CSV table of C-alpha atoms in Angstrom, one decimal:
chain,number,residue,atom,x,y,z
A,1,UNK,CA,-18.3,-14.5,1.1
A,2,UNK,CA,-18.7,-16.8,4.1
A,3,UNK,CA,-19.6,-20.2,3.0
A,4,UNK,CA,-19.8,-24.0,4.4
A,5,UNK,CA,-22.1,-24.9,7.6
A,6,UNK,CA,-20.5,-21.7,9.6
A,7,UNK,CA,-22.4,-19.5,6.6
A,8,UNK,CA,-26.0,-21.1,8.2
A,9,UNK,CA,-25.1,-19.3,12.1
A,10,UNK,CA,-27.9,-16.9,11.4
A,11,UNK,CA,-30.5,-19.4,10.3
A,12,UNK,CA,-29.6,-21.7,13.2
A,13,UNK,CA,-30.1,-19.0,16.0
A,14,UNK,CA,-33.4,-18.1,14.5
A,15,UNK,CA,-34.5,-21.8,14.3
A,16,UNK,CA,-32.9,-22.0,17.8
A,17,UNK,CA,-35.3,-19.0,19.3
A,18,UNK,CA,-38.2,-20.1,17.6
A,19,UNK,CA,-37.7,-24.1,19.2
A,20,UNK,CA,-37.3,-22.7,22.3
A,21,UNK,CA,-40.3,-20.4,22.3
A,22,UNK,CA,-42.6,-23.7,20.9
A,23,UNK,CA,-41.0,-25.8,23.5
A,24,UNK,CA,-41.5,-23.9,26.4
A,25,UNK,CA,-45.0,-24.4,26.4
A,26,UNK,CA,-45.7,-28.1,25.9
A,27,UNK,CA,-45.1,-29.3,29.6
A,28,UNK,CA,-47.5,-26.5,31.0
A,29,UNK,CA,-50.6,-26.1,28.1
A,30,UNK,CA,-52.0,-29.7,29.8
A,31,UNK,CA,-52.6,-27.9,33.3
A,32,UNK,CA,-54.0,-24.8,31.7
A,33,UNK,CA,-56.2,-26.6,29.0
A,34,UNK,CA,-57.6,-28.6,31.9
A,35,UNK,CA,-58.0,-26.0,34.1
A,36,UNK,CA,-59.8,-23.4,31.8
A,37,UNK,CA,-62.6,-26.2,30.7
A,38,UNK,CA,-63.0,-28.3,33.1
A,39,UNK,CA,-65.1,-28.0,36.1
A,40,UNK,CA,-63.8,-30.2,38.3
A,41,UNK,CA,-59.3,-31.1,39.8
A,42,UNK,CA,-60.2,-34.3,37.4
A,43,UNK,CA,-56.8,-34.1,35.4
A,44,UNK,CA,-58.5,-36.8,33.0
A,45,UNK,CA,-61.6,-34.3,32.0
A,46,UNK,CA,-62.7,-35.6,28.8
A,47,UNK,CA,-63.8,-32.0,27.4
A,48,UNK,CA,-59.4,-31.2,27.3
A,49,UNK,CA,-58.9,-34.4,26.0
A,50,UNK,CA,-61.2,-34.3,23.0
A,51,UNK,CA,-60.1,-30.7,22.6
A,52,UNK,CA,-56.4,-31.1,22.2
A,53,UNK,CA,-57.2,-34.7,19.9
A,54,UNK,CA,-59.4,-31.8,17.9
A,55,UNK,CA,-56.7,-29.1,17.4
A,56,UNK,CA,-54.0,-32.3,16.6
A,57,UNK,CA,-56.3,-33.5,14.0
A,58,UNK,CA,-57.4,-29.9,12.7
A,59,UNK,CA,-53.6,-28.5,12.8
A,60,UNK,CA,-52.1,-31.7,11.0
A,61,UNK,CA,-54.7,-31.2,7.9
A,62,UNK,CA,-54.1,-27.6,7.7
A,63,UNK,CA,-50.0,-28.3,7.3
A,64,UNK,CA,-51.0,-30.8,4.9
A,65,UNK,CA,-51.9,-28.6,3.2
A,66,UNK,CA,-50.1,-25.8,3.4
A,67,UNK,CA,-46.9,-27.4,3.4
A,68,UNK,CA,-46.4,-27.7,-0.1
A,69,UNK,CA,-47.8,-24.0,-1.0
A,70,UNK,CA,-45.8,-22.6,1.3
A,71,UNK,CA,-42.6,-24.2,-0.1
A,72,UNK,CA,-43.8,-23.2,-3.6
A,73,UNK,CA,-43.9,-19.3,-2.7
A,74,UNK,CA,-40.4,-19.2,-1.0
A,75,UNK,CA,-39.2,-20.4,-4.0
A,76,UNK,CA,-41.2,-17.9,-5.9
A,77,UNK,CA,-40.6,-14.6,-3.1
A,78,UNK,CA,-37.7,-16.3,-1.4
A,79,UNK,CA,-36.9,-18.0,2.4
A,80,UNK,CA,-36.5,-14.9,4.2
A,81,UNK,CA,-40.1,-13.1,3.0
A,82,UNK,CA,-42.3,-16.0,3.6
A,83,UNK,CA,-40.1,-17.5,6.8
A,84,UNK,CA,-41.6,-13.5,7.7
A,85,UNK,CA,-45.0,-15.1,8.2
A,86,UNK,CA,-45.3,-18.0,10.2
A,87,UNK,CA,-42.1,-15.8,12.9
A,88,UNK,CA,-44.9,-12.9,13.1
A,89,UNK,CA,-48.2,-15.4,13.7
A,90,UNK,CA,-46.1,-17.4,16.2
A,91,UNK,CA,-46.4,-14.8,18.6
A,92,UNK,CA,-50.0,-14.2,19.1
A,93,UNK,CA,-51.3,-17.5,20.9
A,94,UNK,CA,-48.7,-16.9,23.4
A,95,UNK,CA,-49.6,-13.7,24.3
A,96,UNK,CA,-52.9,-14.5,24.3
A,97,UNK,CA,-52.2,-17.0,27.3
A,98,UNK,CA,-49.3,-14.9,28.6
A,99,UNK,CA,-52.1,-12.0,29.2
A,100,UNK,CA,-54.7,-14.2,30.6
A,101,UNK,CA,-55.5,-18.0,31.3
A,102,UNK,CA,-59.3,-17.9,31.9
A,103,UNK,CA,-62.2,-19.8,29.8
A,104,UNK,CA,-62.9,-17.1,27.6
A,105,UNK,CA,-59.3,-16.2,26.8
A,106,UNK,CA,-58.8,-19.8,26.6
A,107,UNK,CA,-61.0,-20.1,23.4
A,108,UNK,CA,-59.3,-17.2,22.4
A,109,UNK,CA,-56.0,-19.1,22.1
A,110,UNK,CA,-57.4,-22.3,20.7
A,111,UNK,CA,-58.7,-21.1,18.2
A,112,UNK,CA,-56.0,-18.7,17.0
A,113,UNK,CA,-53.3,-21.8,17.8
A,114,UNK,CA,-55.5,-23.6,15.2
A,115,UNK,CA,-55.7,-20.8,12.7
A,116,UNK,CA,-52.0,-19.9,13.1
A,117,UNK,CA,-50.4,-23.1,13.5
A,118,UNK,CA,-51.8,-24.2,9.9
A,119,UNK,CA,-49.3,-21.8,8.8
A,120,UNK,CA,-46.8,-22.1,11.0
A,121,UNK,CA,-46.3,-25.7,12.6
A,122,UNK,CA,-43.6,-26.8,11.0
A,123,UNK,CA,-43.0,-24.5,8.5
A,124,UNK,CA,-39.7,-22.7,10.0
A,125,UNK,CA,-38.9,-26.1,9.8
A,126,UNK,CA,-39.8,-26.5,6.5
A,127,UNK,CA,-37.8,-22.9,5.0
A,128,UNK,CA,-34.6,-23.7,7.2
A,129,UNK,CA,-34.0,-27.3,5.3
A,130,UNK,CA,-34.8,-25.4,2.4
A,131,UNK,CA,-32.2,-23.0,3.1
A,132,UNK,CA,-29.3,-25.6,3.7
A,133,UNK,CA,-30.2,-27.6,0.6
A,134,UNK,CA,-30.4,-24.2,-1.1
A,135,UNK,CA,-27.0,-23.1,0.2
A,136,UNK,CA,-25.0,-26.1,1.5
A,137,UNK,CA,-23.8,-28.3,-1.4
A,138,UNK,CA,-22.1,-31.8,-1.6
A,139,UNK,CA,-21.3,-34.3,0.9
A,140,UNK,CA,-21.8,-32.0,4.0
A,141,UNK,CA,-25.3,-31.4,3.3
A,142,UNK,CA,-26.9,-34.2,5.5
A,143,UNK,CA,-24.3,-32.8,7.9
A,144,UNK,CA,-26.6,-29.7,7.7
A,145,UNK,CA,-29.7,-30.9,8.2
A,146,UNK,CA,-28.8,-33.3,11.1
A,147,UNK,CA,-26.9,-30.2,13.1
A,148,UNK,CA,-30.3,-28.0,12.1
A,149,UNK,CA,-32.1,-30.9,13.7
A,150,UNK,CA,-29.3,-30.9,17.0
A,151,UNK,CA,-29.9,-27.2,17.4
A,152,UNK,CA,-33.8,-27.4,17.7
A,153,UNK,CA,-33.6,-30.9,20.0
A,154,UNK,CA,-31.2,-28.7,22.1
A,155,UNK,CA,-33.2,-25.7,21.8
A,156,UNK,CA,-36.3,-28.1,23.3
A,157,UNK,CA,-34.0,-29.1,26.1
A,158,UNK,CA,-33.2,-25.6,27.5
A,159,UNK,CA,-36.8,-24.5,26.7
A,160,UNK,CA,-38.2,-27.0,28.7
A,161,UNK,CA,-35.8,-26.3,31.8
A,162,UNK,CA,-36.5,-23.5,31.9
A,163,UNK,CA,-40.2,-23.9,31.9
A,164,UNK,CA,-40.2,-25.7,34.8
A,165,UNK,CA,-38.8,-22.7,37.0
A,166,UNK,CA,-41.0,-20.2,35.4
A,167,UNK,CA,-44.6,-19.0,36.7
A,168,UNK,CA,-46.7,-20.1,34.2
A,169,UNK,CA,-48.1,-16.8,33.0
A,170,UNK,CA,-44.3,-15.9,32.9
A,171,UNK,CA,-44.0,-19.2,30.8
A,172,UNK,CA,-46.1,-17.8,27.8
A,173,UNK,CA,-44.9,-14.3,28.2
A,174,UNK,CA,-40.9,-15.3,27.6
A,175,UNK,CA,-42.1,-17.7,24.9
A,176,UNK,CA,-43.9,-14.6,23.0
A,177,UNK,CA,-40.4,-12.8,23.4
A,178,UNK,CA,-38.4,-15.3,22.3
A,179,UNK,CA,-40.3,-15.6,19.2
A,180,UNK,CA,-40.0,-12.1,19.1
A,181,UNK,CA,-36.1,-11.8,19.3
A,182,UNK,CA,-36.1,-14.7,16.9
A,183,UNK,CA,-37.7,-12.4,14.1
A,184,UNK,CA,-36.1,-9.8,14.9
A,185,UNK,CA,-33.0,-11.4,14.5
A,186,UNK,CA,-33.9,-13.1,11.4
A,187,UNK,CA,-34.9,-10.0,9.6
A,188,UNK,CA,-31.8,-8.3,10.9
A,189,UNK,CA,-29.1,-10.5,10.1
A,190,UNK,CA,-30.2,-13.6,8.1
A,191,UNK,CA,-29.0,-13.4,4.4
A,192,UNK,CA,-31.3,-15.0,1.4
A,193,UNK,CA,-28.5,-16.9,-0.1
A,194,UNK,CA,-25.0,-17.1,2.3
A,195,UNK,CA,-22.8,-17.2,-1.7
A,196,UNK,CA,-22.9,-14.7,-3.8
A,197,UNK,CA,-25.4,-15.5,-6.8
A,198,UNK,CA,-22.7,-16.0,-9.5
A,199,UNK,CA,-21.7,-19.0,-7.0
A,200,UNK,CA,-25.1,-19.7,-6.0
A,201,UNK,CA,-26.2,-20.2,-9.8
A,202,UNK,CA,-23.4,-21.2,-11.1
A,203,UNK,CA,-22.2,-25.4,-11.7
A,204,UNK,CA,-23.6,-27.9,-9.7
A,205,UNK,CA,-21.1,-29.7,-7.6
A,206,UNK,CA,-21.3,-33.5,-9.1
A,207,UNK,CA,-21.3,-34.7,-5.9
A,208,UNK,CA,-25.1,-33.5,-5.5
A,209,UNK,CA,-25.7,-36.2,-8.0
A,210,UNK,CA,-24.1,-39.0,-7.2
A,211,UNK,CA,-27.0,-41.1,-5.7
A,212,UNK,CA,-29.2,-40.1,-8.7
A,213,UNK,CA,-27.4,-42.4,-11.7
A,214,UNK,CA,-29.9,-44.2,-12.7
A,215,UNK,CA,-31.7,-42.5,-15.7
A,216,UNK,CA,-34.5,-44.2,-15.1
A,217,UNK,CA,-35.0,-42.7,-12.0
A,218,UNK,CA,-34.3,-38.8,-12.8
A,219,UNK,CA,-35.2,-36.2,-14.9
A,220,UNK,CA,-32.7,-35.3,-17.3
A,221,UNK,CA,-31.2,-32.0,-16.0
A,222,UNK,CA,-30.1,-33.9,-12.8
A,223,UNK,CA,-28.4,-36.0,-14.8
A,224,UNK,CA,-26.3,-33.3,-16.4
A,225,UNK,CA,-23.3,-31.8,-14.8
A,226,UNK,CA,-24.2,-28.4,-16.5
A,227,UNK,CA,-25.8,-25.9,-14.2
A,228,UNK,CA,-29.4,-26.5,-13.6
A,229,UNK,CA,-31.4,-23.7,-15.1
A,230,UNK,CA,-34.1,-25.8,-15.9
A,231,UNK,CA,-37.4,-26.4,-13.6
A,232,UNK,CA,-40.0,-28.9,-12.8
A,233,UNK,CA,-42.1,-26.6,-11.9
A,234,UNK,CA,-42.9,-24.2,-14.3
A,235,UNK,CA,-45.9,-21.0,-14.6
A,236,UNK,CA,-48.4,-22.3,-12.3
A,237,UNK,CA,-48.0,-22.7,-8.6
A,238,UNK,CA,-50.5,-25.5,-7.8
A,239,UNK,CA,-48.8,-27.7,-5.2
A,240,UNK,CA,-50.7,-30.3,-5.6
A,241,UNK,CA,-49.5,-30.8,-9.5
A,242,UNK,CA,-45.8,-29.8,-8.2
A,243,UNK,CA,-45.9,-32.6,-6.3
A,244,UNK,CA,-47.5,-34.9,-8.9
A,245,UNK,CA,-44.9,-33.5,-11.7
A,246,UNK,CA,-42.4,-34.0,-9.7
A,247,UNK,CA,-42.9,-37.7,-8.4
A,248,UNK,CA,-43.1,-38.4,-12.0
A,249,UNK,CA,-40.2,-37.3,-13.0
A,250,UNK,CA,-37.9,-38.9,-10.4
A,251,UNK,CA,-38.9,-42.3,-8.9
A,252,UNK,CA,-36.4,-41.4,-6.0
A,253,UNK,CA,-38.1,-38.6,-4.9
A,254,UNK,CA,-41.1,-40.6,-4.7
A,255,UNK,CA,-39.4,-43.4,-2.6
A,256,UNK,CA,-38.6,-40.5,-0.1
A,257,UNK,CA,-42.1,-39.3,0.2
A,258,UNK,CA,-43.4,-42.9,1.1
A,259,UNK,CA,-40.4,-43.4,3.6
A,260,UNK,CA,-41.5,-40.0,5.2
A,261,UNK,CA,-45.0,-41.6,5.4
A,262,UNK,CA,-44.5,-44.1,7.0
A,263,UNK,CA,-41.7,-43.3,9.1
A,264,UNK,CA,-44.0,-40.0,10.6
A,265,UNK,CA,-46.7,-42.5,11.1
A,266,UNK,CA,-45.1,-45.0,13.0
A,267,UNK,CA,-43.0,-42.2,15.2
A,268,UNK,CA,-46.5,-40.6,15.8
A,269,UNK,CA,-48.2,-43.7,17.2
A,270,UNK,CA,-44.7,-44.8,18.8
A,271,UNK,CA,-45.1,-41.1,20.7
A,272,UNK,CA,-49.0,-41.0,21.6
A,273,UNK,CA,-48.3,-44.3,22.8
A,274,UNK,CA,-45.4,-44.5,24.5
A,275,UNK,CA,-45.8,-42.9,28.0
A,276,UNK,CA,-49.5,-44.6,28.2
A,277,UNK,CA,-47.5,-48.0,27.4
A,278,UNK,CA,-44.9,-46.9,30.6
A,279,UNK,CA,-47.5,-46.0,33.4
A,280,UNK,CA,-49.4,-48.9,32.7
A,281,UNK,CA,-46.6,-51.5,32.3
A,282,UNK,CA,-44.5,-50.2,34.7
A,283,UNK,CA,-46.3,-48.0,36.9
A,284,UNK,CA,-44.1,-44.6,35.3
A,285,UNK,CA,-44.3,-41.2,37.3
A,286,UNK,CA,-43.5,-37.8,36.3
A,287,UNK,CA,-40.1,-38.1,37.7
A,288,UNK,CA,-39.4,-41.0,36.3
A,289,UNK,CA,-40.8,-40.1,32.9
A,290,UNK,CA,-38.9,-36.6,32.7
A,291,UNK,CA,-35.5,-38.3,33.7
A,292,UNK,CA,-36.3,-40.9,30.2
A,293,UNK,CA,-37.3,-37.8,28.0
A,294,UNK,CA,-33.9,-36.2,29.1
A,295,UNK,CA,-32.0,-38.9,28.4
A,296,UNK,CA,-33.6,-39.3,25.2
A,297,UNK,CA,-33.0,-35.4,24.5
A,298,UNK,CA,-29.6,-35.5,25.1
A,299,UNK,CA,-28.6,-39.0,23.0
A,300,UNK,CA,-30.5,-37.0,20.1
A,301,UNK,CA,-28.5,-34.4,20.3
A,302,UNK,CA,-25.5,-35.6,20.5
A,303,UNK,CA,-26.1,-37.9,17.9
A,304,UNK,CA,-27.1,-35.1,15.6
A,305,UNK,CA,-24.3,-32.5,16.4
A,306,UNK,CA,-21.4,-35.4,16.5
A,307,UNK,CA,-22.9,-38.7,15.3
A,308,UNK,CA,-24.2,-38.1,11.9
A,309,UNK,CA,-21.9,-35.6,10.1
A,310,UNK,CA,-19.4,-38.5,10.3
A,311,UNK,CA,-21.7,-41.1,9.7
A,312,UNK,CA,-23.0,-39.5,7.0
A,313,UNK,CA,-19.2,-38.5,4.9
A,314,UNK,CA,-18.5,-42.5,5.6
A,315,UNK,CA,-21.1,-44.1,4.5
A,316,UNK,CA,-23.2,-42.3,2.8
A,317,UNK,CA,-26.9,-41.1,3.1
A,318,UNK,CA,-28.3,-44.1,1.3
A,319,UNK,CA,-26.9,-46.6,4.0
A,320,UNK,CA,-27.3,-44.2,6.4
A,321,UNK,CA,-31.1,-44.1,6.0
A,322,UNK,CA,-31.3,-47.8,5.7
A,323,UNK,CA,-29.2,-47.9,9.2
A,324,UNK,CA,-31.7,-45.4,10.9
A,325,UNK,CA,-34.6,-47.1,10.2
A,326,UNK,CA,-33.5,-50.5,11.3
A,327,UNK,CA,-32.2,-49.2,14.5
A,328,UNK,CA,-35.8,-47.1,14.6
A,329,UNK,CA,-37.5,-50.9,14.2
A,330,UNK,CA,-35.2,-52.7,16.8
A,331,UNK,CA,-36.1,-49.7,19.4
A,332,UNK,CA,-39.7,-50.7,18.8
A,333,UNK,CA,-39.1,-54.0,18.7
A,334,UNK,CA,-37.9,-54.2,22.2
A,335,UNK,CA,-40.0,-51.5,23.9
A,336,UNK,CA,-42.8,-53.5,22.9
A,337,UNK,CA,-41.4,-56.5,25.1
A,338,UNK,CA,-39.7,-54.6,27.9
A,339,UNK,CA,-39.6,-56.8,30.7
A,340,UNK,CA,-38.4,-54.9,33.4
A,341,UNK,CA,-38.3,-50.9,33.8
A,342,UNK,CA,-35.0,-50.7,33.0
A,343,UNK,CA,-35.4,-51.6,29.6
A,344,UNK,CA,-36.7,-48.4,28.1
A,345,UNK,CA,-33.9,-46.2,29.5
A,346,UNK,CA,-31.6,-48.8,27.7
A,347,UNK,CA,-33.3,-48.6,24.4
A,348,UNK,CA,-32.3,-44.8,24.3
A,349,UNK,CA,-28.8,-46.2,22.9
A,350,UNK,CA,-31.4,-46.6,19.9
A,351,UNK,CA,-32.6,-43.3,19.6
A,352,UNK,CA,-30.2,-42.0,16.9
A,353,UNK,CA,-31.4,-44.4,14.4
A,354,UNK,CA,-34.8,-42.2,14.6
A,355,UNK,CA,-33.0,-39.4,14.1
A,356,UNK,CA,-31.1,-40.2,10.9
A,357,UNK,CA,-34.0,-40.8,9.3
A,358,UNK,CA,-35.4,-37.3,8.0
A,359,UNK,CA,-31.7,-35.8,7.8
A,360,UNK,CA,-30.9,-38.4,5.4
A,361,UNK,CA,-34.2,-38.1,3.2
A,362,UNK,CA,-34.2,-34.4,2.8
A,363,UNK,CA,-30.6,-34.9,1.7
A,364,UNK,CA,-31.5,-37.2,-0.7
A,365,UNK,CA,-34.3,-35.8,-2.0
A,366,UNK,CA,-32.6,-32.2,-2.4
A,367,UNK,CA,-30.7,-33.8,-4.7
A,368,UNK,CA,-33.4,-34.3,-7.1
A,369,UNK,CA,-34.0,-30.7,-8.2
A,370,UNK,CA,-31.6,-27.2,-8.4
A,371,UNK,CA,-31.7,-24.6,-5.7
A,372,UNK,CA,-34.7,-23.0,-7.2
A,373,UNK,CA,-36.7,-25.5,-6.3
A,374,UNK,CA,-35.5,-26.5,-2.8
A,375,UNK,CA,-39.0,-25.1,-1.0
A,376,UNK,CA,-41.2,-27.1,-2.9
A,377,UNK,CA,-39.6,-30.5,-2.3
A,378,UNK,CA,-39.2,-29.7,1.7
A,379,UNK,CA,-42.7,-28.3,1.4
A,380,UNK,CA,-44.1,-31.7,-0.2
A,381,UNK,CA,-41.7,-33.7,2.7
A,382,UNK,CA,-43.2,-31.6,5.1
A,383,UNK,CA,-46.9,-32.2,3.8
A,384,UNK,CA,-46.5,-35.8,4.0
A,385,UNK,CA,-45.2,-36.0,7.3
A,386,UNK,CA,-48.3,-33.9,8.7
A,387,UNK,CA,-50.8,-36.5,6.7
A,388,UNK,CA,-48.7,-39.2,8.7
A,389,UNK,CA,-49.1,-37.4,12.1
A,390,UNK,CA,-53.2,-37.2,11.2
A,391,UNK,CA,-53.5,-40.7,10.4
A,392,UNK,CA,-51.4,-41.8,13.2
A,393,UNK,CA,-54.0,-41.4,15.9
A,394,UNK,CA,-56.9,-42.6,14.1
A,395,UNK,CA,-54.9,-46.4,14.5
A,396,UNK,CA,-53.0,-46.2,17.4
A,397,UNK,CA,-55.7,-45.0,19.6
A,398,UNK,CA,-57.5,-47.7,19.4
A,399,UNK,CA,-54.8,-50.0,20.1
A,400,UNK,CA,-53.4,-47.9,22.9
A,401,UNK,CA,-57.2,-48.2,24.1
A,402,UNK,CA,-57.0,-52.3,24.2
């Protein structure tokens, strides 16, 4: 059977459909959030503002939380049943919108964003790093997750194009579609596991372990070159003591947890505070603002299609996760002192560093467990990085504020 990154075609179209459905709506919900509640052409109605700080906050503690459980049960019912769920919610707040746009419908969709995107922000995500650590093994596994990530910066890119020739009721109703086509498809065509199981079971390839020699940092299976039959997690699906079991068992896993922390946190307060920072430094328009976002957009992705495979089989994903985040902290670094306008469209040279980052930990911390366990450790990543994005705001509003 079909093996190697071509085998994950299927689950990179679906990711691809679903991006483009999400980001098709970003640069057009402002204009209809303001204009359902607020009374008045004043774009800075504090109602919208309040609202959308509301659904952030509300949306980031329900993926918290479901992050992990939901990475338990695909482990348990497998990727393609529960990747079923968050595909079919995904559709209903853009229809909502896509019917109608007025103050009661409006509500409508708030609320059921709130409801659904607790189950589904992030989680297709979630499932498809899942599926590469599940089915992509050795050295060209961070190769995986950092052309996953390419496909769904690229998806944003064509998503948001297009949004800005579409009516917006048109807007909503192609995004419910493509969400739509993207389940379809999935259903259709995607495979749970792109080996054959006596493959897929069978010996782990030693190169899955060769960060993880320190015994005192690993549980014993991972240390073994036998296949891994053995499990963490065992009888109970608590997420909460999966994730506890697990950090105890390897110190590594727990290092990758905190770097996701804190790595989600500062890119969250980097992001809330960025365009603010521009307009008021600089005096940024829209124009001038959409031509930096594109630039950004494409540097991402070609750093993630071309970039970081070969980073990645040279040097490793240890060093390539030190050399992300010190490239993340130099981009901050001089953003925070730009001196002249040009400045930020120059630190874009820095934006892969921010993008090695989460390629390189899921990598790492796939390595920690066998392939039936590859949904909870995404799931805890993924919980993490939503309990970053919530506490985020709480500190860098206040300093955007001064």
């Amino acid at each position: 059977m079909e093996d190697g990154i071509g085998g994950l075609r299927h689950m990179l179209t679906t990711v691809f459909f679903s991006a483009f459905a999400g980001f098709m709506v970003v640069p057009v919900i402002t204009d209809v959030t303001v204009a359902a509640v607020c009374s008045g052409p004043d774009d800075s109605c504090s109602l919208a503002v309040y609202l959308t700080g509301f659904q952030q906050v509300a949306i980031g503690m329900g993926t918290m939380i479901m992050m992990p459980v939901i990475g338990n049960l695909s482990d348990r019912y497998g990727i393609k049943t529960i990747l079923t769920l968050p595909m079919c919610l995904s559709i209903v707040p853009p229809v909502i919108l896509g019917y109608r746009r007025d103050t009661k419908f409006f509500y409508v969709y708030y609320i059921s964003k709130i409801l659904t995107a607790m189950v589904c922000e992030g989680t297709i995500d979630c499932l498809a790093n899942a599926y590469v650590a599940v089915n992509i093994h050795g050295s060209t596994r961070i190769s995986a997750f950092g052309i996953l990530a390419g496909i769904k910066t690229i998806a944003g890119l064509f998503g948001t194009l297009v949004a800005r020739f579409l009516p917006i009721a048109l807007t909503f109703q192609v995004s419910a579609i493509s969400f739509l086509v993207g389940l379809v498809y999935m259903r259709v065509f995607l495979q749970e596991n792109i080996y054959d199981d006596d493959h897929h079971h069978g010996t782990y390839h030693q190169e899955d372990h060769h960060d993880s020699t320190n015994a005192t940092m690993l549980a014993e299976p991972i240390l073994n070159e036998t296949p891994i039959k053995t499990q963490v997690f065992r009888k109970k699906y608590s997420s909460l003591k999966d994730m506890i079991s697990l950090m105890k068992t390897s110190t590594i896993f727990f290092q990758a947890l905190v770097v996701t922390f804190f790595s989600s946190f500062s890119d969250s307060g980097m992001e809330s505070a960025f365009l603010y920072f521009l307009k008021a430094r600089f005096g940024f328009d829209k124009k001038q603002f959409a031509d930096l976002l594109l630039m950004i957009t494409i540097v991402g992705s070609i750093s993630q299609l071309f970039i970081l495979p070969r980073f990645a089989s040279a040097i490793g994903e240890r060093k390539l996760l030190s050399t992300g985040l010190f490239m993340e902290f130099i981009n901050m670094a001089i953003v925070s002192i730009s001196w002249a306008p040009w400045v930020p469209y120059l630190t874009t040279l820095f934006v892969p560093g921010a993008l090695f980052v989460m390629p390189s930990v899921c990598g790492i911390a796939s390595r920690q467990v066998g392939p039936g366990e590859q949904g909870k450790v995404q799931g805890c990543i993924s919980g993490v990085r939503s309990f970053g994005k919530v506490v985020a705001p709480f500190v860098f509003s206040p300093l955007t504020g001064l």
